[in-house]
Amino acid sequence: EVQLVESGGGLVQPGGSLRLSCAASGFTFSSYWMHWVRQAPGKGLVWVSRINSDGSSTSYADSVKGRFTISRDNAKNTLYLQMNSLRAEDTAVYYCARDKETVAAPFDYWGQGTLVTVSS
Amino acid sequence: DIQMTQSPSSLSASVGDRVTITCRASQSISSYLNWYQQKPGKAPKLLIYAASSLQSGVPSRFSGSGSGTDFTLTISSLQPEDFATYYCQQSYSTLEITFGQGTRLEIK
């Protein structure tokens, strides 16, 4: 069974840092591109970042570019999101999601999400 | 960036109704369009990918169509468990993937 389990969320002050993790199991993690998607309270889904299967290529939403870094450890089956210079508007539930690796690259499995709250 | 606009933003319908949700892209995205369902407090669930392909395990009352800039998600006969929020998503631009703003489907 495919499972994605996020951790690392919590309360952080503006300007602070946080690292999210996403532990993957039930599939060959090293074969799949992975993504982070966030959802502010009561709002819609916003794509944050993606990384290819070996970690050599990444992309970011303009809103987080230069502040967030996506990475992965295929030996540990874990995806990461390092978030620096956090702002109030980064407050959201953060989901990791697997890229189905087919046409249109849909996200076929999602974690349960981890809440990040940026507040003083 | 490619902007995705869904209509309507909210919709009231009854069990058994046929419902259609529309998603429009700001430029042509071929068939790089996916649909998700999200229930409160839960992660999104993939319903349709590549505009019209049904994800494994998703009931056949869900269908998708369209290409280019205009797409639709249709639920042929609403069931109680279908009341949720629906999102379209474009993956034509892998540099910046974007979602529609969502359509909330409520019970009439």
GROMACS .gro file of C-alpha atoms in nm:
model
  228
    1GLU     CA    1   0.000   0.000   0.000
    2VAL     CA    2   0.134   0.340  -0.098
    3GLN     CA    3   0.175   0.571   0.200
    4LEU     CA    4   0.303   0.924   0.233
    5VAL     CA    5   0.341   1.064   0.585
    6GLU     CA    6   0.435   1.427   0.641
    7SER     CA    7   0.592   1.562   0.958
    8GLY     CA    8   0.775   1.868   1.083
    9GLY     CA    9   0.497   2.123   1.087
   10GLY     CA   10   0.433   2.355   1.377
   11LEU     CA   11   0.431   2.713   1.497
   12VAL     CA   12   0.718   2.936   1.385
   13GLN     CA   13   0.781   3.309   1.408
   14PRO     CA   14   0.798   3.527   1.097
   15GLY     CA   15   1.147   3.510   0.951
   16GLY     CA   16   1.205   3.167   1.099
   17SER     CA   17   1.278   2.832   0.938
   18LEU     CA   18   1.121   2.489   0.934
   19ARG     CA   19   1.197   2.162   0.758
   20LEU     CA   20   0.915   1.936   0.651
   21SER     CA   21   0.962   1.566   0.583
   22CYS     CA   22   0.753   1.321   0.385
   23ALA     CA   23   0.821   0.953   0.450
   24ALA     CA   24   0.724   0.729   0.160
   25SER     CA   25   0.649   0.358   0.161
   26GLY     CA   26   0.478   0.095  -0.051
   27PHE     CA   27   0.639   0.193  -0.380
   28THR     CA   28   0.982   0.246  -0.536
   29PHE     CA   29   1.033   0.602  -0.416
   30SER     CA   30   1.344   0.659  -0.627
   31SER     CA   31   1.146   0.611  -0.948
   32TYR     CA   32   0.895   0.892  -0.898
   33TRP     CA   33   0.890   1.269  -0.919
   34MET     CA   34   0.745   1.424  -0.605
   35HIS     CA   35   0.567   1.750  -0.522
   36TRP     CA   36   0.469   1.975  -0.235
   37VAL     CA   37   0.127   2.142  -0.241
   38ARG     CA   38  -0.011   2.376   0.024
   39GLN     CA   39  -0.352   2.496   0.133
   40ALA     CA   40  -0.405   2.801   0.349
   41PRO     CA   41  -0.694   2.775   0.596
   42GLY     CA   42  -1.023   2.790   0.408
   43LYS     CA   43  -0.849   2.845   0.074
   44GLY     CA   44  -0.766   2.645  -0.237
   45LEU     CA   45  -0.475   2.426  -0.338
   46VAL     CA   46  -0.147   2.587  -0.439
   47TRP     CA   47   0.143   2.398  -0.593
   48VAL     CA   48   0.472   2.477  -0.416
   49SER     CA   49   0.755   2.272  -0.562
   50ARG     CA   50   0.857   1.955  -0.745
   51ILE     CA   51   1.165   1.740  -0.771
   52ASN     CA   52   1.256   1.476  -1.024
   53SER     CA   53   1.330   1.117  -0.935
   54ASP     CA   54   1.705   1.150  -0.873
   55GLY     CA   55   1.692   1.498  -0.726
   56SER     CA   56   1.885   1.665  -1.006
   57SER     CA   57   1.602   1.894  -1.120
   58THR     CA   58   1.366   2.113  -0.916
   59SER     CA   59   1.101   2.379  -0.976
   60TYR     CA   60   0.931   2.627  -0.745
   61ALA     CA   61   0.631   2.854  -0.737
   62ASP     CA   62   0.729   3.218  -0.768
   63SER     CA   63   0.590   3.284  -0.419
   64VAL     CA   64   0.851   3.059  -0.254
   65LYS     CA   65   1.143   3.082  -0.495
   66GLY     CA   66   1.465   3.168  -0.314
   67ARG     CA   67   1.316   3.086   0.028
   68PHE     CA   68   1.217   2.719   0.002
   69THR     CA   69   1.432   2.424  -0.105
   70ILE     CA   70   1.299   2.083  -0.203
   71SER     CA   71   1.524   1.780  -0.172
   72ARG     CA   72   1.507   1.405  -0.134
   73ASP     CA   73   1.701   1.115   0.012
   74ASN     CA   74   1.621   0.810  -0.196
   75ALA     CA   75   1.812   0.583   0.042
   76LYS     CA   76   1.578   0.691   0.322
   77ASN     CA   77   1.264   0.711   0.101
   78THR     CA   78   1.209   1.064   0.225
   79LEU     CA   79   1.116   1.396   0.064
   80TYR     CA   80   1.201   1.727   0.230
   81LEU     CA   81   1.099   2.090   0.213
   82GLN     CA   82   1.334   2.338   0.380
   83MET     CA   83   1.144   2.660   0.442
   84ASN     CA   84   1.338   2.975   0.531
   85SER     CA   85   1.238   3.339   0.580
   86LEU     CA   86   0.887   3.230   0.659
   87ARG     CA   87   0.601   3.478   0.628
   88ALA     CA   88   0.250   3.488   0.765
   89GLU     CA   89   0.120   3.406   0.418
   90ASP     CA   90   0.308   3.073   0.427
   91THR     CA   91   0.064   2.952   0.692
   92ALA     CA   92  -0.101   2.644   0.544
   93VAL     CA   93  -0.138   2.270   0.548
   94TYR     CA   94   0.147   2.128   0.343
   95TYR     CA   95   0.090   1.808   0.146
   96CYS     CA   96   0.343   1.591  -0.030
   97ALA     CA   97   0.217   1.414  -0.339
   98ARG     CA   98   0.343   1.154  -0.583
   99ASP     CA   99   0.355   1.220  -0.955
  100LYS     CA  100   0.179   0.935  -1.136
  101GLU     CA  101   0.443   0.944  -1.412
  102THR     CA  102   0.194   0.931  -1.693
  103VAL     CA  103   0.055   1.184  -1.939
  104ALA     CA  104  -0.049   1.505  -1.764
  105ALA     CA  105   0.157   1.407  -1.457
  106PRO     CA  106  -0.132   1.386  -1.210
  107PHE     CA  107  -0.078   1.352  -0.837
  108ASP     CA  108  -0.211   1.006  -0.762
  109TYR     CA  109  -0.119   0.974  -0.394
  110TRP     CA  110  -0.117   1.241  -0.125
  111GLY     CA  111  -0.010   1.251   0.237
  112GLN     CA  112  -0.244   1.359   0.514
  113GLY     CA  113  -0.077   1.699   0.541
  114THR     CA  114   0.115   1.886   0.810
  115LEU     CA  115   0.013   2.229   0.938
  116VAL     CA  116   0.261   2.515   0.935
  117THR     CA  117   0.160   2.828   1.126
  118VAL     CA  118   0.371   3.141   1.092
  119SER     CA  119   0.286   3.384   1.367
  120SER     CA  120   0.446   3.592   1.641
  121ASP     CA  121   0.183   3.165  -1.552
  122ILE     CA  122  -0.112   2.970  -1.681
  123GLN     CA  123  -0.429   3.075  -1.498
  124MET     CA  124  -0.706   2.823  -1.438
  125THR     CA  125  -1.060   2.951  -1.384
  126GLN     CA  126  -1.337   2.723  -1.264
  127SER     CA  127  -1.708   2.789  -1.285
  128PRO     CA  128  -1.920   2.799  -1.092
  129SER     CA  129  -1.739   2.868  -0.766
  130SER     CA  130  -2.019   2.697  -0.580
  131LEU     CA  131  -2.311   2.482  -0.679
  132SER     CA  132  -2.614   2.339  -0.503
  133ALA     CA  133  -2.758   2.014  -0.635
  134SER     CA  134  -2.963   1.716  -0.528
  135VAL     CA  135  -2.886   1.346  -0.510
  136GLY     CA  136  -2.942   1.200  -0.855
  137ASP     CA  137  -2.873   1.525  -1.043
  138ARG     CA  138  -2.634   1.551  -1.334
  139VAL     CA  139  -2.368   1.813  -1.258
  140THR     CA  140  -2.110   1.979  -1.479
  141ILE     CA  141  -1.814   2.187  -1.363
  142THR     CA  142  -1.612   2.390  -1.609
  143CYS     CA  143  -1.243   2.478  -1.607
  144ARG     CA  144  -1.087   2.726  -1.847
  145ALA     CA  145  -0.714   2.776  -1.903
  146SER     CA  146  -0.562   3.113  -1.993
  147GLN     CA  147  -0.376   2.947  -2.281
  148SER     CA  148  -0.388   2.615  -2.455
  149ILE     CA  149  -0.278   2.326  -2.236
  150SER     CA  150  -0.361   2.043  -2.477
  151SER     CA  151  -0.496   1.764  -2.254
  152TYR     CA  152  -0.269   1.832  -1.956
  153LEU     CA  153  -0.563   1.873  -1.721
  154ASN     CA  154  -0.644   1.680  -1.405
  155TRP     CA  155  -0.941   1.686  -1.167
  156TYR     CA  156  -0.938   1.629  -0.790
  157GLN     CA  157  -1.201   1.592  -0.521
  158GLN     CA  158  -1.140   1.716  -0.168
  159LYS     CA  159  -1.355   1.663   0.139
  160PRO     CA  160  -1.317   1.876   0.453
  161GLY     CA  161  -1.007   1.791   0.654
  162LYS     CA  162  -0.887   1.538   0.398
  163ALA     CA  163  -0.622   1.529   0.129
  164PRO     CA  164  -0.731   1.572  -0.233
  165LYS     CA  165  -0.815   1.261  -0.434
  166LEU     CA  166  -0.736   1.220  -0.803
  167LEU     CA  167  -1.048   1.160  -1.014
  168ILE     CA  168  -0.960   1.228  -1.377
  169TYR     CA  169  -0.623   1.275  -1.546
  170ALA     CA  170  -0.522   1.382  -1.894
  171ALA     CA  171  -0.862   1.549  -1.932
  172SER     CA  172  -1.064   1.230  -1.975
  173SER     CA  173  -0.891   0.927  -1.821
  174LEU     CA  174  -1.063   0.784  -1.514
  175GLN     CA  175  -0.828   0.710  -1.225
  176SER     CA  176  -0.839   0.352  -1.105
  177GLY     CA  177  -1.104   0.294  -0.842
  178VAL     CA  178  -1.305   0.607  -0.923
  179PRO     CA  179  -1.674   0.542  -0.999
  180SER     CA  180  -1.775   0.563  -1.364
  181ARG     CA  181  -2.032   0.835  -1.292
  182PHE     CA  182  -1.736   1.074  -1.305
  183SER     CA  183  -1.617   1.175  -1.649
  184GLY     CA  184  -1.402   1.446  -1.800
  185SER     CA  185  -1.377   1.604  -2.142
  186GLY     CA  186  -1.212   1.888  -2.328
  187SER     CA  187  -0.881   1.995  -2.474
  188GLY     CA  188  -0.702   2.318  -2.546
  189THR     CA  189  -0.848   2.575  -2.308
  190ASP     CA  190  -1.193   2.444  -2.210
  191PHE     CA  191  -1.260   2.140  -1.994
  192THR     CA  192  -1.551   1.989  -1.806
  193LEU     CA  193  -1.599   1.747  -1.519
  194THR     CA  194  -1.936   1.574  -1.521
  195ILE     CA  195  -2.098   1.369  -1.247
  196SER     CA  196  -2.379   1.178  -1.414
  197SER     CA  197  -2.590   1.102  -1.106
  198LEU     CA  198  -2.488   1.267  -0.780
  199GLN     CA  199  -2.442   1.045  -0.479
  200PRO     CA  200  -2.432   1.163  -0.116
  201GLU     CA  201  -2.058   1.102  -0.097
  202ASP     CA  202  -1.993   1.334  -0.394
  203PHE     CA  203  -2.061   1.653  -0.202
  204ALA     CA  204  -1.714   1.804  -0.179
  205THR     CA  205  -1.489   2.063  -0.339
  206TYR     CA  206  -1.350   1.995  -0.685
  207TYR     CA  207  -1.028   2.135  -0.831
  208CYS     CA  208  -0.885   2.133  -1.179
  209GLN     CA  209  -0.507   2.142  -1.227
  210GLN     CA  210  -0.288   2.205  -1.529
  211SER     CA  211   0.047   2.034  -1.570
  212TYR     CA  212   0.126   2.163  -1.920
  213SER     CA  213   0.379   2.397  -1.766
  214THR     CA  214   0.600   2.180  -1.546
  215LEU     CA  215   0.783   2.489  -1.430
  216GLU     CA  216   0.472   2.613  -1.252
  217ILE     CA  217   0.175   2.385  -1.203
  218THR     CA  218  -0.149   2.566  -1.122
  219PHE     CA  219  -0.486   2.474  -0.976
  220GLY     CA  220  -0.825   2.629  -1.031
  221GLN     CA  221  -0.982   2.810  -0.736
  222GLY     CA  222  -1.217   2.522  -0.663
  223THR     CA  223  -1.588   2.450  -0.699
  224ARG     CA  224  -1.780   2.371  -0.385
  225LEU     CA  225  -2.063   2.126  -0.447
  226GLU     CA  226  -2.332   2.145  -0.181
  227ILE     CA  227  -2.651   1.960  -0.109
  228LYS     CA  228  -2.966   2.144  -0.215
   0.00000   0.00000   0.00000
